[in-house]
Amino acid sequence: MSKVRRIRRYQQIASKMLKTRVLQRDPSLRGVIPETLWYTRQNLEEMLERHRTVYVKPDKGGGGVGILRIEKRDEGRFRVCFRTRCREVDRRRLFAAVESCLSPEKHYLVQQGIPLALYRGSPFDLRILLQKPGRRWIVSGMVAKVAASGRFVTNYCRGGHPLPVEIALKAVIREPVAREWMIRELHRMAERVAEVLNDRFPGLRELGIDVGLDRNGHPWIFEVNTRPQFKMFSKIGRRDLFAKILKYHRLIV
């Protein structure tokens, strides 16, 4: 028999900017969201005045597809990275280098770059999965995503390596008590994200929140996916966790 693909019968919000703007209105979340503007040449220039590194990403789409990393170098030069290739350009060639990687039919954001915490020399971030099988939101899983060698995105479909959160956090937070506090704080923050977005979009039932920790252990919300993938949770040796996620997903869809 052919495999039947289940259709997700709940609300999905594609625009990253729309979700970002909703979250920025909440005072408790405003300080954990990187500065994010629509991509224009002027906005890119101004963002590079304020931040050493910025990312240009499609407003719609996922999996790390189409993201550029732009780093300010010395003497008015910039390093532009797309996929696994990087090139260095001067200010006069910056916009041409960036826009040669953009699709003309898409809208793009420019977002403040955060120097991510490292695990064995590679940047990592976290995926927090929330599901709403009943009347309340449940944090049903957390996993770390370690970037593949030569990559600046951590997405699993781009070679990112899934890792239990507790192991990844040891690279940043040495004290067990402090790690436990951080995990509780991440749960609290994720639940608040769900509440705020659900107030604006009441049909949401699943959320995948991408959170990065900077080198000081401060959390930053990069984006929220309303159609999250959870295959990576099956790769960290926790069959019970993955079974629970699938159980909730079947109740939802």
mmCIF file of N, CA and C in Angstrom, residues 24-158:
data_model
loop_
_atom_site.group_PDB
_atom_site.id
_atom_site.type_symbol
_atom_site.label_atom_id
_atom_site.label_comp_id
_atom_site.label_asym_id
_atom_site.label_seq_id
_atom_site.Cartn_x
_atom_site.Cartn_y
_atom_site.Cartn_z
ATOM 1 N N GLN A 24 7.137 40.918 19.159
ATOM 2 C CA GLN A 24 7.828 42.130 19.621
ATOM 3 C C GLN A 24 6.918 43.046 20.437
ATOM 4 N N ARG A 25 5.611 42.897 20.276
ATOM 5 C CA ARG A 25 4.688 43.749 21.041
ATOM 6 C C ARG A 25 4.572 43.307 22.493
ATOM 7 N N ASP A 26 5.050 42.115 22.802
ATOM 8 C CA ASP A 26 4.958 41.626 24.172
ATOM 9 C C ASP A 26 6.193 42.069 24.959
ATOM 10 N N PRO A 27 6.033 42.830 26.046
ATOM 11 C CA PRO A 27 7.194 43.352 26.785
ATOM 12 C C PRO A 27 8.137 42.272 27.303
ATOM 13 N N SER A 28 7.603 41.105 27.661
ATOM 14 C CA SER A 28 8.456 40.057 28.223
ATOM 15 C C SER A 28 9.295 39.346 27.170
ATOM 16 N N LEU A 29 8.952 39.518 25.891
ATOM 17 C CA LEU A 29 9.676 38.844 24.813
ATOM 18 C C LEU A 29 10.536 39.793 23.993
ATOM 19 N N ARG A 30 10.271 41.080 24.106
ATOM 20 C CA ARG A 30 10.937 42.059 23.247
ATOM 21 C C ARG A 30 12.463 41.959 23.345
ATOM 22 N N GLY A 31 12.976 41.687 24.540
ATOM 23 C CA GLY A 31 14.420 41.667 24.732
ATOM 24 C C GLY A 31 15.118 40.398 24.278
ATOM 25 N N VAL A 32 14.369 39.417 23.777
ATOM 26 C CA VAL A 32 14.985 38.167 23.320
ATOM 27 C C VAL A 32 14.793 37.956 21.817
ATOM 28 N N ILE A 33 14.380 39.006 21.122
ATOM 29 C CA ILE A 33 14.183 38.926 19.674
ATOM 30 C C ILE A 33 15.217 39.809 18.988
ATOM 31 N N PRO A 34 16.060 39.270 18.123
ATOM 32 C CA PRO A 34 17.043 40.086 17.418
ATOM 33 C C PRO A 34 16.361 41.168 16.574
ATOM 34 N N GLU A 35 17.043 42.286 16.392
ATOM 35 C CA GLU A 35 16.500 43.343 15.537
ATOM 36 C C GLU A 35 16.238 42.773 14.143
ATOM 37 N N THR A 36 15.044 43.014 13.624
ATOM 38 C CA THR A 36 14.626 42.436 12.341
ATOM 39 C C THR A 36 13.891 43.492 11.526
ATOM 40 N N LEU A 37 14.331 43.714 10.294
ATOM 41 C CA LEU A 37 13.721 44.682 9.383
ATOM 42 C C LEU A 37 13.478 44.011 8.037
ATOM 43 N N TRP A 38 12.595 44.635 7.242
ATOM 44 C CA TRP A 38 12.473 44.194 5.859
ATOM 45 C C TRP A 38 13.779 44.482 5.131
ATOM 46 N N TYR A 39 14.121 43.600 4.201
ATOM 47 C CA TYR A 39 15.334 43.843 3.431
ATOM 48 C C TYR A 39 15.112 44.971 2.421
ATOM 49 N N THR A 40 15.901 46.008 2.556
ATOM 50 C CA THR A 40 16.100 47.020 1.520
ATOM 51 C C THR A 40 17.586 47.349 1.573
ATOM 52 N N ARG A 41 18.092 48.004 0.573
ATOM 53 C CA ARG A 41 19.510 48.376 0.600
ATOM 54 C C ARG A 41 19.806 49.310 1.772
ATOM 55 N N GLN A 42 18.897 50.250 2.022
ATOM 56 C CA GLN A 42 19.104 51.177 3.133
ATOM 57 C C GLN A 42 19.079 50.455 4.472
ATOM 58 N N ASN A 43 18.114 49.536 4.654
ATOM 59 C CA ASN A 43 18.040 48.797 5.910
ATOM 60 C C ASN A 43 19.265 47.912 6.119
ATOM 61 N N LEU A 44 19.753 47.291 5.049
ATOM 62 C CA LEU A 44 20.956 46.477 5.173
ATOM 63 C C LEU A 44 22.144 47.329 5.595
ATOM 64 N N GLU A 45 22.275 48.485 4.977
ATOM 65 C CA GLU A 45 23.379 49.385 5.302
ATOM 66 C C GLU A 45 23.308 49.834 6.765
ATOM 67 N N GLU A 46 22.105 50.204 7.211
ATOM 68 C CA GLU A 46 21.942 50.662 8.593
ATOM 69 C C GLU A 46 22.178 49.532 9.589
ATOM 70 N N MET A 47 21.721 48.326 9.274
ATOM 71 C CA MET A 47 21.930 47.191 10.166
ATOM 72 C C MET A 47 23.421 46.867 10.299
ATOM 73 N N LEU A 48 24.167 46.995 9.214
ATOM 74 C CA LEU A 48 25.597 46.724 9.266
ATOM 75 C C LEU A 48 26.358 47.818 10.001
ATOM 76 N N GLU A 49 25.751 48.983 10.146
ATOM 77 C CA GLU A 49 26.351 50.019 10.988
ATOM 78 C C GLU A 49 26.219 49.640 12.464
ATOM 79 N N ARG A 50 25.116 48.957 12.805
ATOM 80 C CA ARG A 50 24.840 48.625 14.209
ATOM 81 C C ARG A 50 25.350 47.246 14.623
ATOM 82 N N HIS A 51 25.474 46.330 13.658
ATOM 83 C CA HIS A 51 25.819 44.948 13.995
ATOM 84 C C HIS A 51 26.946 44.450 13.096
ATOM 85 N N ARG A 52 27.847 43.703 13.673
ATOM 86 C CA ARG A 52 28.986 43.189 12.897
ATOM 87 C C ARG A 52 28.538 42.127 11.891
ATOM 88 N N THR A 53 27.518 41.352 12.268
ATOM 89 C CA THR A 53 27.021 40.293 11.390
ATOM 90 C C THR A 53 25.508 40.403 11.269
ATOM 91 N N VAL A 54 24.974 40.212 10.069
ATOM 92 C CA VAL A 54 23.527 40.166 9.863
ATOM 93 C C VAL A 54 23.209 38.980 8.953
ATOM 94 N N TYR A 55 21.948 38.562 9.008
ATOM 95 C CA TYR A 55 21.462 37.494 8.133
ATOM 96 C C TYR A 55 20.335 38.046 7.266
ATOM 97 N N VAL A 56 20.348 37.671 6.011
ATOM 98 C CA VAL A 56 19.243 37.982 5.105
ATOM 99 C C VAL A 56 18.535 36.660 4.823
ATOM 100 N N LYS A 57 17.229 36.614 5.103
ATOM 101 C CA LYS A 57 16.495 35.355 4.961
ATOM 102 C C LYS A 57 15.137 35.603 4.305
ATOM 103 N N PRO A 58 14.617 34.615 3.577
ATOM 104 C CA PRO A 58 13.286 34.777 2.971
ATOM 105 C C PRO A 58 12.219 34.936 4.048
ATOM 106 N N ASP A 59 11.235 35.787 3.771
ATOM 107 C CA ASP A 59 10.140 35.958 4.725
ATOM 108 C C ASP A 59 9.320 34.678 4.855
ATOM 109 N N LYS A 60 9.217 33.931 3.772
ATOM 110 C CA LYS A 60 8.465 32.676 3.788
ATOM 111 C C LYS A 60 9.373 31.540 3.333
ATOM 112 N N GLY A 61 9.270 30.420 4.022
ATOM 113 C CA GLY A 61 10.110 29.275 3.699
ATOM 114 C C GLY A 61 10.848 28.814 4.945
ATOM 115 N N GLY A 62 11.377 27.616 4.885
ATOM 116 C CA GLY A 62 12.047 27.055 6.055
ATOM 117 C C GLY A 62 13.204 26.177 5.655
ATOM 118 N N GLY A 63 13.723 25.466 6.645
ATOM 119 C CA GLY A 63 14.816 24.542 6.393
ATOM 120 C C GLY A 63 16.152 25.209 6.148
ATOM 121 N N GLY A 64 16.248 26.510 6.440
ATOM 122 C CA GLY A 64 17.510 27.210 6.215
ATOM 123 C C GLY A 64 17.785 27.542 4.760
ATOM 124 N N VAL A 65 16.776 27.350 3.899
ATOM 125 C CA VAL A 65 16.961 27.591 2.467
ATOM 126 C C VAL A 65 17.003 29.086 2.178
ATOM 127 N N GLY A 66 17.967 29.514 1.372
ATOM 128 C CA GLY A 66 18.011 30.891 0.891
ATOM 129 C C GLY A 66 18.564 31.909 1.863
ATOM 130 N N ILE A 67 19.210 31.468 2.954
ATOM 131 C CA ILE A 67 19.725 32.405 3.955
ATOM 132 C C ILE A 67 21.147 32.834 3.607
ATOM 133 N N LEU A 68 21.420 34.122 3.743
ATOM 134 C CA LEU A 68 22.759 34.669 3.552
ATOM 135 C C LEU A 68 23.295 35.189 4.880
ATOM 136 N N ARG A 69 24.586 35.070 5.062
ATOM 137 C CA ARG A 69 25.279 35.633 6.231
ATOM 138 C C ARG A 69 26.238 36.708 5.735
ATOM 139 N N ILE A 70 26.143 37.903 6.301
ATOM 140 C CA ILE A 70 26.989 39.020 5.880
ATOM 141 C C ILE A 70 27.755 39.526 7.095
ATOM 142 N N GLU A 71 29.057 39.497 7.012
ATOM 143 C CA GLU A 71 29.915 39.897 8.131
ATOM 144 C C GLU A 71 30.745 41.116 7.740
ATOM 145 N N LYS A 72 30.746 42.101 8.609
ATOM 146 C CA LYS A 72 31.538 43.315 8.379
ATOM 147 C C LYS A 72 32.998 43.027 8.699
ATOM 148 N N ARG A 73 33.875 43.288 7.752
ATOM 149 C CA ARG A 73 35.309 43.076 7.941
ATOM 150 C C ARG A 73 36.010 44.421 8.116
ATOM 151 N N ASP A 74 37.307 44.411 8.135
ATOM 152 C CA ASP A 74 38.067 45.651 8.278
ATOM 153 C C ASP A 74 38.152 46.393 6.952
ATOM 154 N N GLU A 75 38.392 47.691 7.054
ATOM 155 C CA GLU A 75 38.659 48.557 5.891
ATOM 156 C C GLU A 75 37.533 48.521 4.867
ATOM 157 N N GLY A 76 36.286 48.566 5.368
ATOM 158 C CA GLY A 76 35.142 48.690 4.475
ATOM 159 C C GLY A 76 34.865 47.488 3.605
ATOM 160 N N ARG A 77 35.265 46.322 4.045
ATOM 161 C CA ARG A 77 35.012 45.108 3.274
ATOM 162 C C ARG A 77 34.009 44.223 4.012
ATOM 163 N N PHE A 78 33.364 43.326 3.242
ATOM 164 C CA PHE A 78 32.308 42.482 3.787
ATOM 165 C C PHE A 78 32.485 41.055 3.272
ATOM 166 N N ARG A 79 32.169 40.111 4.126
ATOM 167 C CA ARG A 79 32.203 38.694 3.751
ATOM 168 C C ARG A 79 30.764 38.213 3.603
ATOM 169 N N VAL A 80 30.410 37.777 2.410
ATOM 170 C CA VAL A 80 29.049 37.337 2.094
ATOM 171 C C VAL A 80 29.071 35.828 1.899
ATOM 172 N N CYS A 81 28.302 35.104 2.721
ATOM 173 C CA CYS A 81 28.261 33.644 2.651
ATOM 174 C C CYS A 81 26.864 33.187 2.253
ATOM 175 N N PHE A 82 26.814 32.274 1.303
ATOM 176 C CA PHE A 82 25.549 31.714 0.825
ATOM 177 C C PHE A 82 25.767 30.225 0.588
ATOM 178 N N ARG A 83 24.933 29.401 1.239
ATOM 179 C CA ARG A 83 25.120 27.955 1.215
ATOM 180 C C ARG A 83 26.498 27.636 1.809
ATOM 181 N N THR A 84 27.393 27.019 1.040
ATOM 182 C CA THR A 84 28.716 26.691 1.590
ATOM 183 C C THR A 84 29.821 27.565 1.000
ATOM 184 N N ARG A 85 29.440 28.606 0.267
ATOM 185 C CA ARG A 85 30.452 29.444 -0.384
ATOM 186 C C ARG A 85 30.454 30.848 0.212
ATOM 187 N N CYS A 86 31.642 31.400 0.345
ATOM 188 C CA CYS A 86 31.801 32.766 0.847
ATOM 189 C C CYS A 86 32.658 33.561 -0.124
ATOM 190 N N ARG A 87 32.384 34.847 -0.185
ATOM 191 C CA ARG A 87 33.216 35.751 -0.990
ATOM 192 C C ARG A 87 33.362 37.060 -0.247
ATOM 193 N N GLU A 88 34.493 37.721 -0.451
ATOM 194 C CA GLU A 88 34.742 39.001 0.192
ATOM 195 C C GLU A 88 34.626 40.108 -0.848
ATOM 196 N N VAL A 89 33.870 41.163 -0.497
ATOM 197 C CA VAL A 89 33.623 42.262 -1.426
ATOM 198 C C VAL A 89 33.802 43.583 -0.700
ATOM 199 N N ASP A 90 33.983 44.665 -1.478
ATOM 200 C CA ASP A 90 34.012 45.987 -0.875
ATOM 201 C C ASP A 90 32.600 46.563 -0.864
ATOM 202 N N ARG A 91 32.443 47.739 -0.295
ATOM 203 C CA ARG A 91 31.109 48.327 -0.148
ATOM 204 C C ARG A 91 30.420 48.546 -1.494
ATOM 205 N N ARG A 92 31.172 48.899 -2.516
ATOM 206 C CA ARG A 92 30.568 49.177 -3.825
ATOM 207 C C ARG A 92 29.931 47.928 -4.428
ATOM 208 N N ARG A 93 30.474 46.768 -4.111
ATOM 209 C CA ARG A 93 29.968 45.516 -4.691
ATOM 210 C C ARG A 93 29.050 44.745 -3.738
ATOM 211 N N LEU A 94 28.808 45.298 -2.544
ATOM 212 C CA LEU A 94 28.050 44.560 -1.535
ATOM 213 C C LEU A 94 26.646 44.220 -2.007
ATOM 214 N N PHE A 95 25.874 45.210 -2.461
ATOM 215 C CA PHE A 95 24.480 44.959 -2.821
ATOM 216 C C PHE A 95 24.370 43.994 -3.991
ATOM 217 N N ALA A 96 25.271 44.112 -4.974
ATOM 218 C CA ALA A 96 25.240 43.199 -6.115
ATOM 219 C C ALA A 96 25.533 41.767 -5.662
ATOM 220 N N ALA A 97 26.475 41.600 -4.738
ATOM 221 C CA ALA A 97 26.814 40.264 -4.245
ATOM 222 C C ALA A 97 25.639 39.651 -3.493
ATOM 223 N N VAL A 98 24.962 40.465 -2.668
ATOM 224 C CA VAL A 98 23.818 39.975 -1.902
ATOM 225 C C VAL A 98 22.658 39.646 -2.831
ATOM 226 N N GLU A 99 22.316 40.577 -3.685
ATOM 227 C CA GLU A 99 21.101 40.428 -4.492
ATOM 228 C C GLU A 99 21.241 39.388 -5.598
ATOM 229 N N SER A 100 22.473 38.999 -5.918
ATOM 230 C CA SER A 100 22.655 37.907 -6.884
ATOM 231 C C SER A 100 22.191 36.576 -6.304
ATOM 232 N N CYS A 101 22.045 36.517 -4.969
ATOM 233 C CA CYS A 101 21.607 35.286 -4.295
ATOM 234 C C CYS A 101 20.114 35.291 -3.969
ATOM 235 N N LEU A 102 19.433 36.415 -4.213
ATOM 236 C CA LEU A 102 18.027 36.535 -3.847
ATOM 237 C C LEU A 102 17.121 36.198 -5.022
ATOM 238 N N SER A 103 15.950 35.645 -4.707
ATOM 239 C CA SER A 103 14.939 35.375 -5.737
ATOM 240 C C SER A 103 14.054 36.601 -5.897
ATOM 241 N N PRO A 104 13.913 37.142 -7.104
ATOM 242 C CA PRO A 104 13.170 38.391 -7.290
ATOM 243 C C PRO A 104 11.706 38.319 -6.885
ATOM 244 N N GLU A 105 11.117 37.118 -6.857
ATOM 245 C CA GLU A 105 9.696 37.003 -6.516
ATOM 246 C C GLU A 105 9.465 36.898 -5.010
ATOM 247 N N LYS A 106 10.537 36.872 -4.223
ATOM 248 C CA LYS A 106 10.387 36.704 -2.776
ATOM 249 C C LYS A 106 10.687 38.000 -2.021
ATOM 250 N N HIS A 107 10.071 38.113 -0.826
ATOM 251 C CA HIS A 107 10.401 39.189 0.101
ATOM 252 C C HIS A 107 11.399 38.647 1.126
ATOM 253 N N TYR A 108 12.318 39.513 1.560
ATOM 254 C CA TYR A 108 13.376 39.091 2.464
ATOM 255 C C TYR A 108 13.438 39.979 3.697
ATOM 256 N N LEU A 109 13.974 39.386 4.779
ATOM 257 C CA LEU A 109 14.234 40.104 6.017
ATOM 258 C C LEU A 109 15.738 40.262 6.187
ATOM 259 N N VAL A 110 16.131 41.267 6.963
ATOM 260 C CA VAL A 110 17.508 41.359 7.415
ATOM 261 C C VAL A 110 17.463 41.349 8.939
ATOM 262 N N GLN A 111 18.219 40.432 9.536
ATOM 263 C CA GLN A 111 18.129 40.192 10.979
ATOM 264 C C GLN A 111 19.508 40.287 11.628
ATOM 265 N N GLN A 112 19.518 40.894 12.786
ATOM 266 C CA GLN A 112 20.730 40.981 13.591
ATOM 267 C C GLN A 112 21.355 39.608 13.797
ATOM 268 N N GLY A 113 22.649 39.499 13.555
ATOM 269 C CA GLY A 113 23.351 38.243 13.796
ATOM 270 C C GLY A 113 23.758 38.115 15.252
ATOM 271 N N ILE A 114 23.596 36.926 15.787
ATOM 272 C CA ILE A 114 23.956 36.634 17.173
ATOM 273 C C ILE A 114 25.133 35.653 17.156
ATOM 274 N N PRO A 115 26.234 35.975 17.844
ATOM 275 C CA PRO A 115 27.352 35.021 17.919
ATOM 276 C C PRO A 115 26.961 33.823 18.784
ATOM 277 N N LEU A 116 26.655 32.715 18.135
ATOM 278 C CA LEU A 116 26.098 31.558 18.831
ATOM 279 C C LEU A 116 27.133 30.849 19.694
ATOM 280 N N ALA A 117 26.634 30.249 20.773
ATOM 281 C CA ALA A 117 27.458 29.367 21.586
ATOM 282 C C ALA A 117 27.933 28.194 20.729
ATOM 283 N N LEU A 118 29.073 27.639 21.100
ATOM 284 C CA LEU A 118 29.695 26.583 20.310
ATOM 285 C C LEU A 118 29.675 25.248 21.056
ATOM 286 N N TYR A 119 29.511 24.186 20.282
ATOM 287 C CA TYR A 119 29.679 22.830 20.798
ATOM 288 C C TYR A 119 30.785 22.181 19.969
ATOM 289 N N ARG A 120 31.903 21.900 20.609
ATOM 290 C CA ARG A 120 33.072 21.339 19.926
ATOM 291 C C ARG A 120 33.448 22.156 18.698
ATOM 292 N N GLY A 121 33.393 23.468 18.844
ATOM 293 C CA GLY A 121 33.838 24.371 17.793
ATOM 294 C C GLY A 121 32.801 24.733 16.756
ATOM 295 N N SER A 122 31.612 24.134 16.808
ATOM 296 C CA SER A 122 30.556 24.417 15.830
ATOM 297 C C SER A 122 29.388 25.120 16.520
ATOM 298 N N PRO A 123 28.781 26.114 15.850
ATOM 299 C CA PRO A 123 27.632 26.799 16.464
ATOM 300 C C PRO A 123 26.437 25.867 16.595
ATOM 301 N N PHE A 124 25.656 26.098 17.628
ATOM 302 C CA PHE A 124 24.435 25.317 17.794
ATOM 303 C C PHE A 124 23.307 26.223 18.271
ATOM 304 N N ASP A 125 22.093 25.804 17.991
ATOM 305 C CA ASP A 125 20.917 26.439 18.572
ATOM 306 C C ASP A 125 19.956 25.347 19.019
ATOM 307 N N LEU A 126 18.785 25.748 19.461
ATOM 308 C CA LEU A 126 17.833 24.807 20.042
ATOM 309 C C LEU A 126 16.502 24.869 19.310
ATOM 310 N N ARG A 127 15.856 23.754 19.183
ATOM 311 C CA ARG A 127 14.477 23.695 18.694
ATOM 312 C C ARG A 127 13.598 23.267 19.874
ATOM 313 N N ILE A 128 12.635 24.119 20.194
ATOM 314 C CA ILE A 128 11.659 23.815 21.239
ATOM 315 C C ILE A 128 10.330 23.540 20.556
ATOM 316 N N LEU A 129 9.794 22.362 20.780
ATOM 317 C CA LEU A 129 8.544 21.952 20.141
ATOM 318 C C LEU A 129 7.400 22.060 21.142
ATOM 319 N N LEU A 130 6.357 22.792 20.754
ATOM 320 C CA LEU A 130 5.143 22.883 21.567
ATOM 321 C C LEU A 130 3.974 22.336 20.763
ATOM 322 N N GLN A 131 3.078 21.634 21.452
ATOM 323 C CA GLN A 131 1.886 21.078 20.816
ATOM 324 C C GLN A 131 0.677 21.334 21.701
ATOM 325 N N LYS A 132 -0.468 21.422 21.052
ATOM 326 C CA LYS A 132 -1.705 21.706 21.767
ATOM 327 C C LYS A 132 -2.746 20.639 21.410
ATOM 328 N N PRO A 133 -2.594 19.428 21.989
ATOM 329 C CA PRO A 133 -3.542 18.356 21.663
ATOM 330 C C PRO A 133 -4.897 18.541 22.325
ATOM 331 N N GLY A 134 -4.947 19.386 23.355
ATOM 332 C CA GLY A 134 -6.196 19.658 24.060
ATOM 333 C C GLY A 134 -6.416 21.152 24.194
ATOM 334 N N ARG A 135 -6.636 21.600 25.432
ATOM 335 C CA ARG A 135 -6.933 23.022 25.654
ATOM 336 C C ARG A 135 -5.714 23.829 26.053
ATOM 337 N N ARG A 136 -4.604 23.151 26.348
ATOM 338 C CA ARG A 136 -3.424 23.904 26.763
ATOM 339 C C ARG A 136 -2.192 23.468 25.979
ATOM 340 N N TRP A 137 -1.210 24.373 25.907
ATOM 341 C CA TRP A 137 0.038 24.110 25.213
ATOM 342 C C TRP A 137 0.960 23.258 26.087
ATOM 343 N N ILE A 138 1.667 22.338 25.454
ATOM 344 C CA ILE A 138 2.615 21.461 26.132
ATOM 345 C C ILE A 138 3.968 21.574 25.445
ATOM 346 N N VAL A 139 5.025 21.807 26.231
ATOM 347 C CA VAL A 139 6.383 21.729 25.681
ATOM 348 C C VAL A 139 6.709 20.243 25.574
ATOM 349 N N SER A 140 6.616 19.711 24.367
ATOM 350 C CA SER A 140 6.724 18.261 24.201
ATOM 351 C C SER A 140 8.133 17.802 23.856
ATOM 352 N N GLY A 141 9.050 18.734 23.574
ATOM 353 C CA GLY A 141 10.422 18.316 23.291
ATOM 354 C C GLY A 141 11.354 19.484 23.069
ATOM 355 N N MET A 142 12.621 19.262 23.398
ATOM 356 C CA MET A 142 13.686 20.221 23.111
ATOM 357 C C MET A 142 14.873 19.438 22.576
ATOM 358 N N VAL A 143 15.531 19.987 21.558
ATOM 359 C CA VAL A 143 16.691 19.323 20.981
ATOM 360 C C VAL A 143 17.672 20.400 20.527
ATOM 361 N N ALA A 144 18.953 20.107 20.633
ATOM 362 C CA ALA A 144 19.974 21.012 20.111
ATOM 363 C C ALA A 144 20.279 20.630 18.662
ATOM 364 N N LYS A 145 20.645 21.640 17.855
ATOM 365 C CA LYS A 145 21.022 21.410 16.462
ATOM 366 C C LYS A 145 22.415 22.020 16.254
ATOM 367 N N VAL A 146 23.379 21.166 15.964
ATOM 368 C CA VAL A 146 24.764 21.602 15.786
ATOM 369 C C VAL A 146 25.043 21.713 14.292
ATOM 370 N N ALA A 147 25.565 22.862 13.863
ATOM 371 C CA ALA A 147 25.812 23.096 12.441
ATOM 372 C C ALA A 147 26.840 22.108 11.895
ATOM 373 N N ALA A 148 26.608 21.685 10.661
ATOM 374 C CA ALA A 148 27.566 20.824 9.979
ATOM 375 C C ALA A 148 28.828 21.612 9.646
ATOM 376 N N SER A 149 29.919 20.927 9.450
ATOM 377 C CA SER A 149 31.177 21.574 9.101
ATOM 378 C C SER A 149 31.018 22.408 7.827
ATOM 379 N N GLY A 150 31.459 23.662 7.893
ATOM 380 C CA GLY A 150 31.370 24.549 6.732
ATOM 381 C C GLY A 150 30.032 25.220 6.558
ATOM 382 N N ARG A 151 29.091 24.959 7.460
ATOM 383 C CA ARG A 151 27.750 25.565 7.383
ATOM 384 C C ARG A 151 27.575 26.590 8.492
ATOM 385 N N PHE A 152 26.768 27.619 8.218
ATOM 386 C CA PHE A 152 26.430 28.585 9.268
ATOM 387 C C PHE A 152 24.991 28.418 9.732
ATOM 388 N N VAL A 153 24.215 27.560 9.040
ATOM 389 C CA VAL A 153 22.862 27.245 9.505
ATOM 390 C C VAL A 153 22.895 25.891 10.193
ATOM 391 N N THR A 154 22.000 25.695 11.180
ATOM 392 C CA THR A 154 22.015 24.476 11.989
ATOM 393 C C THR A 154 20.935 23.490 11.595
ATOM 394 N N ASN A 155 20.140 23.809 10.580
ATOM 395 C CA ASN A 155 18.971 22.992 10.238
ATOM 396 C C ASN A 155 19.352 21.533 9.977
ATOM 397 N N TYR A 156 18.522 20.638 10.478
ATOM 398 C CA TYR A 156 18.746 19.206 10.305
ATOM 399 C C TYR A 156 18.797 18.825 8.833
ATOM 400 N N CYS A 157 17.924 19.432 8.022
ATOM 401 C CA CYS A 157 17.900 19.105 6.592
ATOM 402 C C CYS A 157 19.079 19.709 5.842
ATOM 403 N N ARG A 158 19.894 20.516 6.518
ATOM 404 C CA ARG A 158 21.112 21.076 5.922
ATOM 405 C C ARG A 158 22.360 20.478 6.579
#
